[in-house]
Amino acid sequence: MLVVTGWLWKPLRLWEPLRALLLLLLVLVLTRPQIRRLEDGMDLWVLLDRSASTEGLVASGQQEWKRLLERARPGRPDRLRYVDFAAEVMEQAGAGGEAFSGDRGFTRTALALQTVMAWADEDRPARILLFTDGYSTEPLGALGETLAQRGIPLDYRLIREDVLDDYRVARVTAPPRIQVAEPFLLEIEAAGRPDAVVPLELFRDGELLTSTTVSIIAGKGVVRFTERVARPGAHLYEAVVKPEEDAHAGNNRHEAWVEVVGGPRVLLATAYPDDPVARILAAQGFEVETVTDLSSLHLGRLNGCRALVFNNVPAYLFPQEFLAGIDFFVREQGGGFLMAGGKSSFGSGGYFQSPVDSLLPVSMELRVDHRKLAVAMAIVLDRSGSMTASVPGAGGRMATKMDLANEGTAKAIELLGPQDYVTVYAVDSEAHRIVPLMNVGESRVKMINLVRRIRSTGGGIFVYNGLEAGWNAVRKADVGQRHIILFSDAADSEEPGDYKRLLGEITGEGGVVSVIGMGTPADTDAALLQDIARLGNGRMFFAENAAQLPNIFAQETVAVARSAFLVDPVAAAPTGLWYEVASDPLEWLKEVDGYNLSYLREGEATQGLASGDEYHAPLVSWAYRGSGRAGAVSFPLGGEFSERIRAWPGYGDFVQTFVRWLMGEDLPPGIGLRTELTGTELRLDLFYEGQDWERTFSTRPPLAVVTEGRTAGPARPLTWQRMSPGHYQVAVQVPEGQLLRGAVRVGQQALSFGPLVVGSSTEWAFDPARIEDLRVTATQSGGKRILDLQDAWVRPTTRQFADIRTWLLVAALIALVAEALVTRLGLSPWPRRQWLMSWLQRDPARAPAGQPAPSVGRGGIGSPAGRQARSALEEEREAARKALRDVIAETKAISRGVKRDDSVKGKPAAPESEEAAKRQSRFERAKRR
């Protein structure tokens, strides 16, 4: 193409040497030229499985393997590289390589292979030799094809020990998702040697379903159960074998989650057995799951739930992990959350600074120094000898029970408002005043420093003395509430005295006594502490784990200090913003019997109904939270102080409309999510079709997040891989024994998944499918299972090539610059031509025919040849001069418009004549000459 271009457009001058060279180099670059590179040596990467199931075998055999591999090494250019791996990958630094400091709980073979490919030199042949038992805890996927593309064969050598008397639960097979009350088959496969009849237990959500046996024949036994679940949500099934003798107890348990789905479901946590909210929602077609035993709730109950409602239930009754998981349920999984008012709700229920506090559209801070809302609190602490015992505290650090009780007291003081009062007593056989009754706002830091220095001095605790000292301190305080918190050992509470008379006096004057017992309800003095809490009209807490003490102190303090429930009827004033929730107007009620005082979070939330008193507090409010929505109804929807509400004609319409808005919009069709858990790897496949989803994802790609742990850690985003049009995929590692929940946000909606859990015996699962996975991967890569270690040094048949386009581009750039210099500066593209002419001039005999030779060599000027050459040169020069003079004269004559003929010399030419045209033509030709 370039040749034709240069032929047709000659002004381009493509035949000039530098331009032709530049074009030739560019053509060569387009052909992607490569040169073959031959390496003398090869890198052999030796991967040693250091996981718990193979560590003993590797430690005993690695020195012998190293000697054999070193002996079989062909030559010096070949190199050995040793890598240890389990849950982590580490290259051996020293010659011994025995020490491996990483986590041995997993066999992450895929991670080890990917790491070696990243470390391997692309310019050297390489091969991988893997020593393992073959039971990887993660799938290898398409690593065989990747290794083949890199030209790195994978060889492996299986190392296993023959273990007798080892039994395990190989798998629990159940459908991941079923309908409510749909029967399904639950299959449990047990394995082990020798053949035996092994006891087996099956649990659902921690409750024993059945105890049976499984017969293991030829290394395997299967037990099947038919199951039917009427309650929606996700349910955890656990199968446990209990052999009399077992080599590895870590693989005796296996877990599986089954999701039971129904229609749009509302989970209602309520204090009322016959909750009117449940009746209203059920009458409108909602599927309502009512829970009064709050301790039975777990994160699986949120699965398939569209809205969660708390109706006047205190925070301390919920499992901590359930409360902590609500934030992810709302913000990431797109759920709705509603809190209704009452004496056990909002601040009065202990929700201030709880995990759900930030979700609510209202703040429970007491911003107004209102005397009737202030509290005088006495904290009575047991500092008997039992408080010196060391227990695990926060973060697993060891601390005494006294230290943890002090920390709980300090946290309680931090949560009290500036208008509150507090006093602290430490009790053994006497009550010792640590902090006198004083205003918190003035001395908060001083109080905290004093209580953190309390130490146990031995002896027992005289309960009556502590209660009496605390009551005498707070009874005369000019505040609206007087409260005593008694902390005592449930196994060592002495000298109660006439506590019933004292508690009657306290409650008779409006005081309240709550009790925190260190221990369990089964301890010897637990009944006494429970009776004190009952007669004192307070709450009873048991802390079996001392690390819970700071949280329990905080919950009780919040329930007391933030108990801002106003019992007087108050007018209700609509704001006119209900149209954000519903298109139809609502005829609001005129008054409410009482409400929880709180304040709207400005800029985050909207209120539809406000109180008509001096606080102008939100009675009905809502807010968007991530993918989900949250609402707050500050007045009771049932029970005490709800007479006006339940008599309101619009009560049912209000409840069902608000809950329906909280549930959000239905997900549009054309999209689906598939989850697959293999070993410790969870794979998500998002499928969609249709132009609407394409437009949505072009502006806002799908966002996948997961959270780990039963206490709901921070949400962790995942990175999608686009597999094909309409298909995204991502894989994530699931920590063993950790609960995992996740969501995929698509536009304004979310697809939720989980909870999922990897059993606690993944490393000891010994799934035969993993060995087959390894064999297929090795075959695809060009490797095999080897017995003779000499075969590991077989050089790969791949050829190593190097790309030379970079060098060609550099040469083309140099040619481009040179051509530009020649063109712009008028330089000769061939400096050698000037040198040749100079050389010819020095020796006239070498001058070509027709070229002048101005000089001859010394001594040859008088020779005949020299005289003849000089004469010829002079004649040519004279002829050239004469021709030049004629051209100049003719040009001048033509330009003056005068004929050169003598007969007409001096006469002007006739203008615009034929003769003038001829003269002009001759003039142009002369100029060209």
CSV table of C-alpha atoms in Angstrom, one decimal, residues 1-276:
chain,number,residue,atom,x,y,z
A,1,MET,CA,0.0,0.0,0.0
A,2,LEU,CA,2.9,2.4,0.8
A,3,VAL,CA,4.5,1.6,-2.5
A,4,VAL,CA,1.4,2.5,-4.5
A,5,THR,CA,0.9,5.6,-2.4
A,6,GLY,CA,4.5,6.8,-3.1
A,7,TRP,CA,4.0,6.1,-6.8
A,8,LEU,CA,0.8,8.0,-7.2
A,9,TRP,CA,1.7,11.0,-4.9
A,10,LYS,CA,5.3,11.7,-5.8
A,11,PRO,CA,5.5,15.0,-3.7
A,12,LEU,CA,5.4,12.7,-0.6
A,13,ARG,CA,8.9,11.5,-1.7
A,14,LEU,CA,8.5,8.2,0.1
A,15,TRP,CA,11.5,6.8,-1.8
A,16,GLU,CA,13.9,9.0,0.1
A,17,PRO,CA,16.1,6.8,2.2
A,18,LEU,CA,15.1,8.1,5.7
A,19,ARG,CA,11.4,8.1,4.9
A,20,ALA,CA,11.6,4.7,3.4
A,21,LEU,CA,13.4,3.4,6.5
A,22,LEU,CA,10.9,5.0,8.9
A,23,LEU,CA,7.9,3.4,7.0
A,24,LEU,CA,9.7,0.0,7.0
A,25,LEU,CA,10.2,0.1,10.7
A,26,LEU,CA,6.5,1.0,11.3
A,27,VAL,CA,5.4,-1.9,9.1
A,28,LEU,CA,7.6,-4.2,11.1
A,29,VAL,CA,6.1,-3.0,14.4
A,30,LEU,CA,2.6,-3.8,13.1
A,31,THR,CA,3.6,-7.5,12.5
A,32,ARG,CA,4.3,-7.9,16.3
A,33,PRO,CA,7.8,-9.4,15.8
A,34,GLN,CA,9.2,-11.7,18.5
A,35,ILE,CA,12.5,-13.4,18.9
A,36,ARG,CA,12.9,-16.8,20.6
A,37,ARG,CA,14.7,-16.8,23.9
A,38,LEU,CA,16.3,-19.9,25.2
A,39,GLU,CA,17.0,-20.2,28.9
A,40,ASP,CA,19.5,-22.6,30.3
A,41,GLY,CA,17.7,-23.2,33.6
A,42,MET,CA,14.3,-23.8,35.1
A,43,ASP,CA,12.6,-22.8,38.3
A,44,LEU,CA,11.0,-25.6,40.3
A,45,TRP,CA,8.5,-24.2,42.8
A,46,VAL,CA,7.9,-26.7,45.6
A,47,LEU,CA,4.6,-26.1,47.5
A,48,LEU,CA,4.4,-27.7,51.0
A,49,ASP,CA,0.9,-28.1,52.6
A,50,ARG,CA,1.4,-26.9,56.2
A,51,SER,CA,-2.3,-27.1,57.2
A,52,ALA,CA,-3.4,-28.9,60.4
A,53,SER,CA,-4.3,-32.1,58.6
A,54,THR,CA,-0.9,-32.6,56.9
A,55,GLU,CA,1.6,-30.7,59.1
A,56,GLY,CA,3.0,-33.8,60.8
A,57,LEU,CA,3.5,-35.6,57.5
A,58,VAL,CA,5.2,-32.6,55.8
A,59,ALA,CA,7.4,-32.0,58.8
A,60,SER,CA,8.7,-35.6,58.9
A,61,GLY,CA,9.2,-35.9,55.1
A,62,GLN,CA,10.4,-32.6,53.8
A,63,GLN,CA,14.1,-33.1,54.5
A,64,GLU,CA,14.1,-36.3,52.5
A,65,TRP,CA,12.2,-34.7,49.7
A,66,LYS,CA,14.7,-31.8,49.6
A,67,ARG,CA,17.6,-34.2,49.3
A,68,LEU,CA,16.0,-36.2,46.5
A,69,LEU,CA,15.1,-33.0,44.6
A,70,GLU,CA,18.6,-31.6,45.0
A,71,ARG,CA,20.2,-34.8,43.9
A,72,ALA,CA,17.9,-35.0,40.8
A,73,ARG,CA,18.5,-31.3,39.8
A,74,PRO,CA,20.0,-31.4,36.2
A,75,GLY,CA,22.5,-28.5,36.6
A,76,ARG,CA,23.5,-25.2,38.2
A,77,PRO,CA,21.1,-22.9,36.2
A,78,ASP,CA,18.1,-24.8,37.6
A,79,ARG,CA,16.7,-23.3,40.8
A,80,LEU,CA,14.6,-24.7,43.7
A,81,ARG,CA,12.1,-22.4,45.4
A,82,TYR,CA,10.2,-23.7,48.5
A,83,VAL,CA,6.8,-22.2,49.6
A,84,ASP,CA,4.8,-23.1,52.7
A,85,PHE,CA,1.0,-22.6,52.6
A,86,ALA,CA,-2.1,-23.2,54.6
A,87,ALA,CA,-4.5,-20.3,55.2
A,88,GLU,CA,-1.6,-18.0,54.2
A,89,VAL,CA,1.3,-18.3,51.7
A,90,MET,CA,5.0,-17.8,52.7
A,91,GLU,CA,8.2,-18.5,50.8
A,92,GLN,CA,10.9,-20.2,52.9
A,93,ALA,CA,13.7,-17.8,53.6
A,94,GLY,CA,16.2,-20.2,55.1
A,95,ALA,CA,17.6,-23.6,54.3
A,96,GLY,CA,15.6,-25.4,57.0
A,97,GLY,CA,12.1,-24.0,56.4
A,98,GLU,CA,10.6,-25.9,59.3
A,99,ALA,CA,9.0,-22.8,61.0
A,100,PHE,CA,5.6,-21.8,59.6
A,101,SER,CA,3.9,-19.1,61.7
A,102,GLY,CA,0.7,-18.7,59.6
A,103,ASP,CA,-2.8,-19.9,60.3
A,104,ARG,CA,-3.1,-23.7,59.8
A,105,GLY,CA,-6.9,-23.9,59.9
A,106,PHE,CA,-7.4,-24.0,56.1
A,107,THR,CA,-5.8,-25.5,53.0
A,108,ARG,CA,-5.9,-22.7,50.5
A,109,THR,CA,-4.3,-24.4,47.5
A,110,ALA,CA,-5.8,-22.0,45.0
A,111,LEU,CA,-4.3,-19.0,46.8
A,112,ALA,CA,-0.9,-20.8,46.8
A,113,LEU,CA,-1.0,-21.4,43.1
A,114,GLN,CA,-2.0,-17.9,42.3
A,115,THR,CA,0.7,-16.5,44.5
A,116,VAL,CA,3.4,-18.6,42.8
A,117,MET,CA,2.2,-17.5,39.3
A,118,ALA,CA,2.6,-13.9,40.5
A,119,TRP,CA,6.1,-14.6,41.8
A,120,ALA,CA,7.3,-16.7,38.9
A,121,ASP,CA,9.7,-15.0,36.4
A,122,GLU,CA,7.9,-14.8,33.0
A,123,ASP,CA,11.3,-15.1,31.2
A,124,ARG,CA,12.2,-18.4,32.8
A,125,PRO,CA,10.6,-21.9,32.4
A,126,ALA,CA,8.9,-22.9,35.6
A,127,ARG,CA,7.2,-26.0,37.1
A,128,ILE,CA,5.2,-26.5,40.3
A,129,LEU,CA,5.4,-29.5,42.5
A,130,LEU,CA,2.7,-29.7,45.2
A,131,PHE,CA,3.0,-31.9,48.3
A,132,THR,CA,-0.5,-32.1,49.8
A,133,ASP,CA,-3.2,-34.5,51.0
A,134,GLY,CA,-5.4,-33.1,48.2
A,135,TYR,CA,-8.2,-31.8,50.4
A,136,SER,CA,-8.3,-28.1,49.6
A,137,THR,CA,-10.7,-26.0,51.5
A,138,GLU,CA,-11.5,-23.9,48.5
A,139,PRO,CA,-12.2,-24.8,44.8
A,140,LEU,CA,-9.5,-24.5,42.3
A,141,GLY,CA,-11.8,-23.3,39.6
A,142,ALA,CA,-10.2,-22.5,36.2
A,143,LEU,CA,-6.6,-22.4,37.6
A,144,GLY,CA,-5.7,-25.3,35.3
A,145,GLU,CA,-6.3,-23.2,32.2
A,146,THR,CA,-4.5,-20.2,33.7
A,147,LEU,CA,-1.4,-22.4,34.4
A,148,ALA,CA,-1.5,-23.8,30.9
A,149,GLN,CA,-1.6,-20.2,29.5
A,150,ARG,CA,1.4,-19.3,31.6
A,151,GLY,CA,3.2,-22.5,30.5
A,152,ILE,CA,3.6,-23.7,34.1
A,153,PRO,CA,2.7,-27.4,34.6
A,154,LEU,CA,1.4,-28.5,38.0
A,155,ASP,CA,2.6,-31.8,39.4
A,156,TYR,CA,1.4,-33.1,42.7
A,157,ARG,CA,2.3,-35.8,45.2
A,158,LEU,CA,-0.4,-37.0,47.7
A,159,ILE,CA,0.7,-37.5,51.2
A,160,ARG,CA,-1.8,-39.1,53.5
A,161,GLU,CA,-1.7,-41.3,56.6
A,162,ASP,CA,-4.0,-44.2,57.1
A,163,VAL,CA,-6.0,-43.3,60.2
A,164,LEU,CA,-8.3,-45.7,61.9
A,165,ASP,CA,-11.0,-44.8,64.3
A,166,ASP,CA,-11.8,-41.5,62.7
A,167,TYR,CA,-15.4,-40.7,62.0
A,168,ARG,CA,-16.8,-37.5,60.6
A,169,VAL,CA,-19.9,-35.9,59.1
A,170,ALA,CA,-19.0,-35.6,55.4
A,171,ARG,CA,-21.9,-33.4,54.4
A,172,VAL,CA,-25.5,-32.3,55.2
A,173,THR,CA,-27.6,-32.0,52.0
A,174,ALA,CA,-30.7,-29.9,52.1
A,175,PRO,CA,-32.5,-27.6,49.7
A,176,PRO,CA,-31.2,-24.0,50.2
A,177,ARG,CA,-34.7,-22.5,49.9
A,178,ILE,CA,-38.2,-24.0,50.4
A,179,GLN,CA,-41.8,-22.7,50.9
A,180,VAL,CA,-43.5,-22.5,54.3
A,181,ALA,CA,-44.7,-26.0,55.4
A,182,GLU,CA,-43.2,-27.6,52.3
A,183,PRO,CA,-41.8,-31.1,53.1
A,184,PHE,CA,-38.2,-31.6,52.1
A,185,LEU,CA,-35.5,-34.3,52.5
A,186,LEU,CA,-32.6,-33.8,54.8
A,187,GLU,CA,-29.7,-36.1,54.0
A,188,ILE,CA,-26.7,-36.6,56.3
A,189,GLU,CA,-23.6,-38.5,55.1
A,190,ALA,CA,-21.1,-39.8,57.6
A,191,ALA,CA,-17.8,-41.4,56.8
A,192,GLY,CA,-14.9,-43.1,58.6
A,193,ARG,CA,-13.1,-46.3,59.3
A,194,PRO,CA,-13.5,-49.0,60.4
A,195,ASP,CA,-17.1,-49.9,59.8
A,196,ALA,CA,-19.3,-49.2,62.8
A,197,VAL,CA,-22.6,-48.0,64.1
A,198,VAL,CA,-22.1,-44.4,65.3
A,199,PRO,CA,-24.5,-42.3,67.3
A,200,LEU,CA,-25.8,-39.2,65.5
A,201,GLU,CA,-27.8,-36.1,66.7
A,202,LEU,CA,-29.6,-33.6,64.6
A,203,PHE,CA,-30.3,-30.0,65.8
A,204,ARG,CA,-32.4,-27.2,64.4
A,205,ASP,CA,-31.6,-23.7,65.6
A,206,GLY,CA,-29.8,-25.2,68.6
A,207,GLU,CA,-32.7,-27.5,69.6
A,208,LEU,CA,-32.4,-31.2,69.4
A,209,LEU,CA,-34.7,-32.8,66.8
A,210,THR,CA,-33.7,-36.4,67.0
A,211,SER,CA,-31.0,-38.8,68.3
A,212,THR,CA,-30.3,-41.8,66.1
A,213,THR,CA,-27.4,-43.9,64.7
A,214,VAL,CA,-25.8,-44.2,61.4
A,215,SER,CA,-24.3,-47.4,60.0
A,216,ILE,CA,-21.0,-46.9,58.3
A,217,ILE,CA,-20.3,-49.6,55.8
A,218,ALA,CA,-17.3,-49.5,53.4
A,219,GLY,CA,-16.3,-46.2,54.8
A,220,LYS,CA,-19.7,-44.4,54.3
A,221,GLY,CA,-23.1,-44.2,55.8
A,222,VAL,CA,-26.2,-42.1,55.0
A,223,VAL,CA,-29.2,-41.1,57.1
A,224,ARG,CA,-32.3,-39.4,55.7
A,225,PHE,CA,-35.0,-37.4,57.4
A,226,THR,CA,-38.1,-35.7,56.2
A,227,GLU,CA,-38.7,-32.3,57.6
A,228,ARG,CA,-41.4,-29.6,57.4
A,229,VAL,CA,-41.0,-26.1,58.8
A,230,ALA,CA,-44.0,-23.8,59.3
A,231,ARG,CA,-42.1,-20.8,60.5
A,232,PRO,CA,-40.5,-18.5,57.8
A,233,GLY,CA,-36.9,-17.4,58.0
A,234,ALA,CA,-33.5,-19.1,57.8
A,235,HIS,CA,-33.0,-22.1,60.1
A,236,LEU,CA,-29.6,-23.7,61.0
A,237,TYR,CA,-29.4,-27.5,60.9
A,238,GLU,CA,-26.5,-29.2,62.7
A,239,ALA,CA,-25.5,-32.9,62.5
A,240,VAL,CA,-23.1,-34.3,65.1
A,241,VAL,CA,-21.7,-37.8,65.3
A,242,LYS,CA,-20.5,-39.0,68.7
A,243,PRO,CA,-18.2,-42.1,68.3
A,244,GLU,CA,-16.7,-43.6,71.4
A,245,GLU,CA,-13.2,-43.5,69.9
A,246,ASP,CA,-12.2,-40.8,67.4
A,247,ALA,CA,-8.9,-39.7,66.1
A,248,HIS,CA,-10.0,-36.2,65.0
A,249,ALA,CA,-12.9,-34.7,67.0
A,250,GLY,CA,-12.8,-31.5,64.8
A,251,ASN,CA,-14.7,-33.1,61.9
A,252,ASN,CA,-17.6,-34.5,63.9
A,253,ARG,CA,-20.0,-31.6,63.2
A,254,HIS,CA,-21.5,-30.1,60.0
A,255,GLU,CA,-23.9,-27.3,59.5
A,256,ALA,CA,-26.3,-26.1,56.8
A,257,TRP,CA,-28.8,-23.3,56.5
A,258,VAL,CA,-32.3,-23.7,55.0
A,259,GLU,CA,-34.4,-20.7,54.1
A,260,VAL,CA,-38.1,-21.0,54.5
A,261,VAL,CA,-39.8,-18.3,52.4
A,262,GLY,CA,-43.4,-17.1,52.2
A,263,GLY,CA,-45.0,-13.9,51.1
A,264,PRO,CA,-44.0,-10.4,52.2
A,265,ARG,CA,-43.4,-11.0,55.9
A,266,VAL,CA,-43.4,-8.7,58.9
A,267,LEU,CA,-41.5,-9.7,62.0
A,268,LEU,CA,-43.3,-8.2,65.0
A,269,ALA,CA,-41.4,-8.2,68.4
A,270,THR,CA,-44.1,-7.2,70.9
A,271,ALA,CA,-44.8,-7.1,74.6
A,272,TYR,CA,-48.5,-7.9,74.0
A,273,PRO,CA,-49.6,-11.5,73.4
A,274,ASP,CA,-52.7,-10.2,71.5
A,275,ASP,CA,-51.1,-7.3,69.7
A,276,PRO,CA,-53.6,-5.1,67.8
